């Protein structure tokens, strides 16, 4: 009765949770400008796309993807045999336990008419599958610990998932172990299935104590072998038909000793009930917890992988589907960290100490961002920097075992955040190059860039703002003091292809290269940092190469840019 | 000979043909290129923001190559310059070297400074050598006019990159000659393609790019050969984007040096990925192949050239 109520409760929570997670697929999204598409429209567009795919040649791709990506997990296999082994052990062990053991009355009993949970192969297989899951979990823990220096981040939620599954398996083994040794359980079996005379009972008990791990209050000493032998006969006549030797439940048989102290304290019947309760509660809680945790990937990762399998590289999605696809992707992340391990920007993470530079950490936060839950300015700013400090190498997208289109998510999220109004100074870096190349969100990029340029203008004084005459100052702001060698021959300015590009370079660039050296010479670093020239420098090094007095102009421009960004950041934060 | 093959971030995802063609060419000369998945970004993109953050990734990459016991062969100019810069900086700054090594120590890596960083053209020109290349030629071009754009960061600053004479580069010249192609002297061959300004100041970036395209076309170039991956993307992708806005302009097709040399070595054009260059049309490839002939004696060719000149 209680079990049915608990099960009912767990199923209801699970279903509500699933509904909640599915509704997020169609109601949330990352986008620079809010789209007018409603959740209903997104749902129907998605159904349309799925039907269209199923009734086209894509169906073959989907079937292929089902076997290759879902069952075989090829994407993991290609990247790491160790991780593939771990996942496969957990995946198959867990699924088989679920079908064969948890759903035995529905599945196993229907397929095999002579099914008894106490018979082999079922008794043995349950243990085998359990041990498989535990071995997989062990590898997963090992991986998380050993890869920590390689920037694999592990959240409490990741440990929780590992512990949860371990508790389910271990409590099951302990339950079986306590049953094996329980005298009450043994007596119940005798009462229910057997009718023995006293002698037979004694022999059987002796045999079960000796061979099947039973702990009997009457049998404490080793029994004579004749008695055990006749017990074995009774066993094979009356019990074997429905009960295989307990030793074939090898894992539970091995851990049965662990349960004895508890049986000794509470009595073996209570101990069995206790472990049963623990096992049932663990399983039901897992069921209820599933939709709200990363274990939801059991549903979303297959969907994500099938979409990836069906979609070609150049297939265009309807905008409504693109949003839905993003949300399915975000929900399919298992925080396995494969993307962060291979992220080309991982050393920038070491320099900036911003977790959001690692793709796996971005995804966690983007879920909240898509839900509109992130409002903290400082967090948003760090997330934005993390999204921008990206080389667009797309490695994360190609390694993701859940087939998430991370590239699309990150690019969209980037412009969606930039829209929020915080100027992003790293836009003034070469991270912008691949974005300009791809020409996605061109308008959004320009708008965001304008915010940075405005911040730049606000942070520095221009030559026109300076009260003349300018005076010498002792303050010097650049490490590279080769500018002291400048004798204003203007070779740099004359060779500069950027200066040459403008009709009125002074107006367009603020200061010309030789003037920047001059302002450094008189100790006015501010003015040098504030000239547009440094951001218009194409870093071609012609000036530096041609300078007759070895002034390292281009390198100085780089440090001026670094300093200017620091000053802008400090000003923006003040 | 075996090198750790440093492709950077752009090439594997955007210019795969550059890596494939390079590998195919080097395999002809028994040079093995080993792809090292642990390599990360060279640091170049962050240089405007933070100089130290720019140095660190290259140091890690060199440490990884040292652990593998291999020298590094680079195809991208900007990666090449970043690696060379990091080496140069750490050679002269023990304190910084210790500081960055402390970061690397988390991953059990250490940069000692024993690794060599070489541009693939240097390896072709010096380690393989033009004589050996000539001996393997199956074909040679005749009357093929090429504008080479070196890209800035391979040439300058010369004391860091140590690639070639930064004012009169000869390596590309000789390599082009070896394949029978004429490397034109054109306005802009040593200048910037505008890539460094893309996304920061697109207008200026496009202006610099158009300058180079016009310079090459005016000199009579049939193809442009960018050495750097950034230059390649400017000419092969941005040029195309610009042309879409302006239907009247002529598209200057991009042909990479390993593709050009590969054809002379008898490597299949599919392996060289020539059609993957988005600015090259099927007629361009046909014309290119029609210019191939049996490798002629160097002397004769020179004489001919003098006569036409």
mmCIF file of N, CA, C and O in Angstrom, chain A residues 3 74 123 150 160 240 264 309 329 401 422 429 452 464 492 494 523 539 554 573:
data_model
loop_
_atom_site.group_PDB
_atom_site.id
_atom_site.type_symbol
_atom_site.label_atom_id
_atom_site.label_comp_id
_atom_site.label_asym_id
_atom_site.label_seq_id
_atom_site.Cartn_x
_atom_site.Cartn_y
_atom_site.Cartn_z
ATOM 1 N N UNK A 3 3.941 1.418 -0.573
ATOM 2 C CA UNK A 3 4.815 1.424 -1.747
ATOM 3 C C UNK A 3 4.088 2.004 -2.957
ATOM 4 O O UNK A 3 4.652 2.782 -3.735
ATOM 5 N N UNK A 74 28.864 6.487 -30.118
ATOM 6 C CA UNK A 74 30.080 6.615 -30.904
ATOM 7 C C UNK A 74 30.856 7.906 -30.616
ATOM 8 O O UNK A 74 32.078 7.937 -30.650
ATOM 9 N N UNK A 123 19.199 -14.060 -11.216
ATOM 10 C CA UNK A 123 19.887 -13.813 -9.956
ATOM 11 C C UNK A 123 21.316 -13.322 -10.224
ATOM 12 O O UNK A 123 21.774 -12.317 -9.673
ATOM 13 N N UNK A 150 43.425 19.395 -15.397
ATOM 14 C CA UNK A 150 43.168 19.758 -16.803
ATOM 15 C C UNK A 150 41.890 20.589 -16.912
ATOM 16 O O UNK A 150 41.251 20.605 -17.952
ATOM 17 N N UNK A 160 26.434 14.495 -6.702
ATOM 18 C CA UNK A 160 25.121 14.018 -6.261
ATOM 19 C C UNK A 160 24.604 12.921 -7.186
ATOM 20 O O UNK A 160 24.109 11.883 -6.719
ATOM 21 N N UNK A 240 15.531 -26.186 -5.667
ATOM 22 C CA UNK A 240 16.297 -25.775 -6.851
ATOM 23 C C UNK A 240 15.427 -25.285 -8.005
ATOM 24 O O UNK A 240 15.830 -24.432 -8.787
ATOM 25 N N UNK A 264 21.801 -7.900 13.686
ATOM 26 C CA UNK A 264 22.027 -8.268 15.079
ATOM 27 C C UNK A 264 21.350 -7.276 16.022
ATOM 28 O O UNK A 264 20.802 -7.648 17.052
ATOM 29 N N UNK A 309 21.976 14.027 -35.766
ATOM 30 C CA UNK A 309 22.137 12.969 -36.751
ATOM 31 C C UNK A 309 21.340 13.236 -38.013
ATOM 32 O O UNK A 309 21.783 12.925 -39.124
ATOM 33 N N UNK A 329 19.348 21.614 -26.507
ATOM 34 C CA UNK A 329 20.790 21.485 -26.312
ATOM 35 C C UNK A 329 21.197 21.798 -24.880
ATOM 36 O O UNK A 329 21.892 21.011 -24.230
ATOM 37 N N UNK A 401 29.528 15.071 -26.423
ATOM 38 C CA UNK A 401 28.932 13.735 -26.579
ATOM 39 C C UNK A 401 27.413 13.782 -26.701
ATOM 40 O O UNK A 401 26.820 12.845 -27.219
ATOM 41 N N UNK A 422 25.970 46.091 -21.201
ATOM 42 C CA UNK A 422 27.291 46.230 -20.592
ATOM 43 C C UNK A 422 28.329 46.215 -21.709
ATOM 44 O O UNK A 422 28.390 45.252 -22.470
ATOM 45 N N UNK A 429 39.391 42.971 -29.506
ATOM 46 C CA UNK A 429 40.499 42.034 -29.696
ATOM 47 C C UNK A 429 40.252 41.219 -30.957
ATOM 48 O O UNK A 429 39.219 41.351 -31.602
ATOM 49 N N UNK A 452 31.292 50.088 -26.744
ATOM 50 C CA UNK A 452 32.685 50.068 -26.304
ATOM 51 C C UNK A 452 33.391 51.338 -26.765
ATOM 52 O O UNK A 452 34.152 51.958 -26.008
ATOM 53 N N UNK A 464 42.041 67.481 -28.580
ATOM 54 C CA UNK A 464 41.280 68.731 -28.665
ATOM 55 C C UNK A 464 40.795 69.214 -27.293
ATOM 56 O O UNK A 464 40.481 70.386 -27.118
ATOM 57 N N UNK A 492 57.663 56.419 -39.367
ATOM 58 C CA UNK A 492 56.565 55.515 -38.989
ATOM 59 C C UNK A 492 55.249 55.966 -39.603
ATOM 60 O O UNK A 492 54.525 55.187 -40.210
ATOM 61 N N UNK A 494 54.814 57.920 -42.101
ATOM 62 C CA UNK A 494 54.834 57.909 -43.558
ATOM 63 C C UNK A 494 54.695 56.518 -44.154
ATOM 64 O O UNK A 494 54.170 56.352 -45.247
ATOM 65 N N UNK A 523 55.596 62.396 -21.396
ATOM 66 C CA UNK A 523 55.009 61.806 -20.198
ATOM 67 C C UNK A 523 53.494 61.808 -20.183
ATOM 68 O O UNK A 523 52.881 61.567 -19.163
ATOM 69 N N UNK A 539 48.577 46.303 -36.842
ATOM 70 C CA UNK A 539 49.659 45.504 -36.259
ATOM 71 C C UNK A 539 50.572 44.906 -37.335
ATOM 72 O O UNK A 539 51.049 43.789 -37.185
ATOM 73 N N UNK A 554 54.896 49.235 -32.651
ATOM 74 C CA UNK A 554 53.750 48.342 -32.655
ATOM 75 C C UNK A 554 53.592 47.663 -31.290
ATOM 76 O O UNK A 554 52.476 47.519 -30.786
ATOM 77 N N UNK A 573 33.766 49.953 -13.807
ATOM 78 C CA UNK A 573 33.422 49.312 -12.529
ATOM 79 C C UNK A 573 33.289 50.312 -11.389
ATOM 80 O O UNK A 573 32.717 50.005 -10.350
#
